[in-house]
Amino acid sequence: MKTLTLLRHAKSGWNDPVTRDFDRPLNPKGRRAATLVGKHLRDLGVAFDHVVASPAVRVGETIDSVVASYGRTPPPALDRRIYLASSATLLDVVRELPAEADRVLMVGHNPGLEDLVLMLVPADTGPLRDAAEEKYPTATIAEMAFDIDDWAAAAANGARLTRFIRPRDLDPTLGPDGD
């Protein structure tokens, strides 16, 4: 049994004067959401034995905010392929995860993360899948369980979506605001 938790980076600042998308930092709402998500993971008792992440600034800041309130996570293995990756590329990354890692956290970007959930979890499997298909907001967690012994066996329609937690589910003020 393997468990993959996807975390979309928290809300970033579009008004920040950085020159590259890669360098965009989180905005205050994003930092607040990531901190709340970290606390929620801690309260659930979720633990990870491997973390893989995009090297983008907003992803690193998301991880820092999550860890500040979560308190326990291994340092992330940064993988450039995750930055703005397609679901097919993300599946390649998943299939290359260490076989000994049973609970993995992947932190990255949309639309790749959302598309990966929709690829791995069969359609018409319930309200969590429906919510993920409707929208995968920033700082949202999607946890999937696989009945496999090695990540190399991860395949389309091969997972069950066991959690889909949006920041607004934890604090309504973190819901959509049009920005």
Short mmCIF file of C-alpha atoms in Angstrom, two decimals:
data_model
loop_
_atom_site.label_atom_id
_atom_site.label_comp_id
_atom_site.label_asym_id
_atom_site.label_seq_id
_atom_site.Cartn_x
_atom_site.Cartn_y
_atom_site.Cartn_z
CA MET A 1 0.00 0.00 0.00
CA LYS A 2 1.33 3.43 -1.01
CA THR A 3 -0.13 6.85 -0.23
CA LEU A 4 0.53 9.93 -2.35
CA THR A 5 -0.52 13.34 -1.07
CA LEU A 6 -0.48 16.19 -3.55
CA LEU A 7 -0.27 19.76 -2.28
CA ARG A 8 -0.75 22.62 -4.67
CA HIS A 9 1.41 25.60 -3.71
CA ALA A 10 -0.38 28.32 -1.76
CA LYS A 11 -1.60 31.57 -3.32
CA SER A 12 1.25 33.58 -4.76
CA GLY A 13 1.65 37.27 -5.40
CA TRP A 14 0.98 38.33 -8.97
CA ASN A 15 1.72 41.95 -8.12
CA ASP A 16 5.24 41.24 -6.88
CA PRO A 17 7.85 42.86 -9.14
CA VAL A 18 9.79 39.63 -9.89
CA THR A 19 10.94 39.09 -13.43
CA ARG A 20 10.24 35.36 -13.71
CA ASP A 21 7.16 33.30 -12.84
CA PHE A 22 9.51 30.83 -11.12
CA ASP A 23 10.45 33.52 -8.56
CA ARG A 24 6.93 34.59 -7.51
CA PRO A 25 6.56 34.48 -3.69
CA LEU A 26 3.46 33.72 -1.63
CA ASN A 27 1.11 36.51 -0.71
CA PRO A 28 -0.16 36.93 2.89
CA LYS A 29 -3.32 34.90 2.21
CA GLY A 30 -1.18 32.11 0.79
CA ARG A 31 1.09 32.02 3.85
CA ARG A 32 -1.97 31.89 6.10
CA ALA A 33 -3.53 29.05 4.10
CA ALA A 34 -0.31 27.00 4.04
CA THR A 35 0.12 27.42 7.81
CA LEU A 36 -3.46 26.27 8.39
CA VAL A 37 -3.00 23.26 6.10
CA GLY A 38 0.15 22.28 8.01
CA LYS A 39 -1.73 22.48 11.32
CA HIS A 40 -4.55 20.39 9.87
CA LEU A 41 -2.11 17.70 8.67
CA ARG A 42 -0.59 17.63 12.16
CA ASP A 43 -4.05 17.33 13.76
CA LEU A 44 -4.88 14.43 11.42
CA GLY A 45 -1.66 12.66 12.44
CA VAL A 46 -0.50 12.42 8.83
CA ALA A 47 3.21 11.68 8.41
CA PHE A 48 5.38 11.55 5.32
CA ASP A 49 8.54 9.56 4.77
CA HIS A 50 9.47 11.35 1.52
CA VAL A 51 8.76 14.80 0.07
CA VAL A 52 9.34 15.77 -3.55
CA ALA A 53 8.73 19.30 -4.77
CA SER A 54 9.09 21.84 -7.51
CA PRO A 55 12.01 24.20 -6.89
CA ALA A 56 9.86 27.30 -7.56
CA VAL A 57 10.00 29.99 -4.86
CA ARG A 58 6.27 29.79 -4.08
CA VAL A 59 6.55 26.03 -3.54
CA GLY A 60 9.48 26.43 -1.15
CA GLU A 61 7.60 29.11 0.79
CA THR A 62 4.52 26.86 0.90
CA ILE A 63 6.59 24.03 2.36
CA ASP A 64 8.19 26.40 4.90
CA SER A 65 4.76 27.62 6.06
CA VAL A 66 3.34 24.09 6.24
CA VAL A 67 6.35 22.81 8.21
CA ALA A 68 6.19 25.77 10.63
CA SER A 69 2.79 24.58 11.90
CA TYR A 70 3.07 20.88 11.04
CA GLY A 71 6.42 20.39 12.73
CA ARG A 72 7.51 17.19 11.04
CA THR A 73 8.45 16.48 7.48
CA PRO A 74 11.62 15.33 5.79
CA PRO A 75 13.44 17.94 3.72
CA PRO A 76 12.09 18.00 0.17
CA ALA A 77 13.88 16.47 -2.77
CA LEU A 78 13.61 19.22 -5.38
CA ASP A 79 12.78 18.02 -8.87
CA ARG A 80 12.78 20.59 -11.68
CA ARG A 81 10.43 18.38 -13.72
CA ILE A 82 7.58 19.22 -11.31
CA TYR A 83 7.66 22.93 -12.16
CA LEU A 84 4.57 23.52 -14.36
CA ALA A 85 4.61 19.83 -15.34
CA SER A 86 1.94 17.91 -17.21
CA SER A 87 0.18 15.01 -15.52
CA ALA A 88 2.20 12.59 -17.67
CA THR A 89 5.48 14.09 -16.42
CA LEU A 90 4.22 14.03 -12.83
CA LEU A 91 3.28 10.36 -13.21
CA ASP A 92 6.86 9.70 -14.37
CA VAL A 93 8.11 11.39 -11.18
CA VAL A 94 5.72 9.26 -9.09
CA ARG A 95 6.90 6.06 -10.77
CA GLU A 96 10.50 6.98 -9.88
CA LEU A 97 9.81 7.57 -6.17
CA PRO A 98 11.91 5.48 -3.78
CA ALA A 99 10.35 2.04 -3.36
CA GLU A 100 10.86 2.19 0.42
CA ALA A 101 8.79 5.40 0.69
CA ASP A 102 5.21 4.50 1.62
CA ARG A 103 3.76 7.97 2.36
CA VAL A 104 4.88 10.65 -0.08
CA LEU A 105 4.07 14.35 -0.28
CA MET A 106 4.42 15.99 -3.71
CA VAL A 107 4.22 19.80 -3.81
CA GLY A 108 3.72 21.50 -7.15
CA HIS A 109 1.50 23.41 -9.54
CA ASN A 110 -1.71 23.34 -11.50
CA PRO A 111 -2.99 22.28 -13.93
CA GLY A 112 -0.63 19.30 -13.59
CA LEU A 113 -1.63 18.28 -10.06
CA GLU A 114 -5.35 18.44 -10.81
CA ASP A 115 -4.87 16.52 -14.04
CA LEU A 116 -2.81 13.90 -12.19
CA VAL A 117 -5.64 13.32 -9.69
CA LEU A 118 -8.13 13.00 -12.55
CA MET A 119 -5.80 10.57 -14.34
CA LEU A 120 -5.13 8.38 -11.30
CA VAL A 121 -8.60 8.30 -9.72
CA PRO A 122 -11.38 6.74 -11.81
CA ALA A 123 -14.30 8.98 -12.78
CA ASP A 124 -17.64 8.58 -11.00
CA THR A 125 -16.04 7.44 -7.73
CA GLY A 126 -17.69 9.92 -5.42
CA PRO A 127 -17.87 13.46 -4.11
CA LEU A 128 -14.13 13.87 -3.45
CA ARG A 129 -13.30 13.11 -7.08
CA ASP A 130 -16.13 15.41 -8.19
CA ALA A 131 -14.72 18.25 -6.04
CA ALA A 132 -11.23 17.73 -7.45
CA GLU A 133 -12.62 17.84 -10.98
CA GLU A 134 -14.58 21.01 -10.28
CA LYS A 135 -11.56 22.98 -9.04
CA TYR A 136 -8.22 22.31 -7.34
CA PRO A 137 -7.53 25.61 -5.49
CA THR A 138 -4.19 26.78 -4.16
CA ALA A 139 -2.98 25.12 -0.91
CA THR A 140 -5.34 22.17 -1.47
CA ILE A 141 -4.44 18.62 -0.46
CA ALA A 142 -5.43 15.54 -2.44
CA GLU A 143 -4.52 12.24 -0.78
CA MET A 144 -4.61 9.06 -2.85
CA ALA A 145 -4.13 5.44 -1.82
CA PHE A 146 -2.66 2.83 -4.16
CA ASP A 147 -2.82 -0.94 -3.70
CA ILE A 148 0.75 -1.39 -4.98
CA ASP A 149 4.10 -2.33 -3.43
CA ASP A 150 6.29 -0.24 -5.72
CA TRP A 151 5.69 3.23 -7.12
CA ALA A 152 6.74 1.95 -10.56
CA ALA A 153 3.33 0.24 -10.71
CA ALA A 154 1.35 3.49 -10.33
CA ALA A 155 -1.10 3.68 -13.22
CA ALA A 156 -4.09 5.57 -14.57
CA ASN A 157 -7.30 4.74 -12.69
CA GLY A 158 -5.20 2.93 -10.07
CA ALA A 159 -5.83 5.10 -6.99
CA ARG A 160 -8.58 5.90 -4.51
CA LEU A 161 -8.99 9.53 -3.48
CA THR A 162 -9.13 9.40 0.33
CA ARG A 163 -8.92 13.15 1.13
CA PHE A 164 -9.52 16.37 -0.73
CA ILE A 165 -9.09 19.32 1.62
CA ARG A 166 -9.26 22.93 0.47
CA PRO A 167 -8.17 25.83 2.69
CA ARG A 168 -11.75 27.17 2.63
CA ASP A 169 -12.90 23.86 4.17
CA LEU A 170 -10.75 24.75 7.19
CA ASP A 171 -11.44 28.51 7.25
CA PRO A 172 -14.17 30.05 5.08
CA THR A 173 -12.23 33.34 4.87
CA LEU A 174 -9.69 31.48 2.72
CA GLY A 175 -12.28 30.86 0.01
CA PRO A 176 -12.44 32.49 -3.41
CA ASP A 177 -12.14 36.25 -3.42
CA GLY A 178 -11.74 37.02 -7.09
CA ASP A 179 -8.04 37.75 -6.99
#
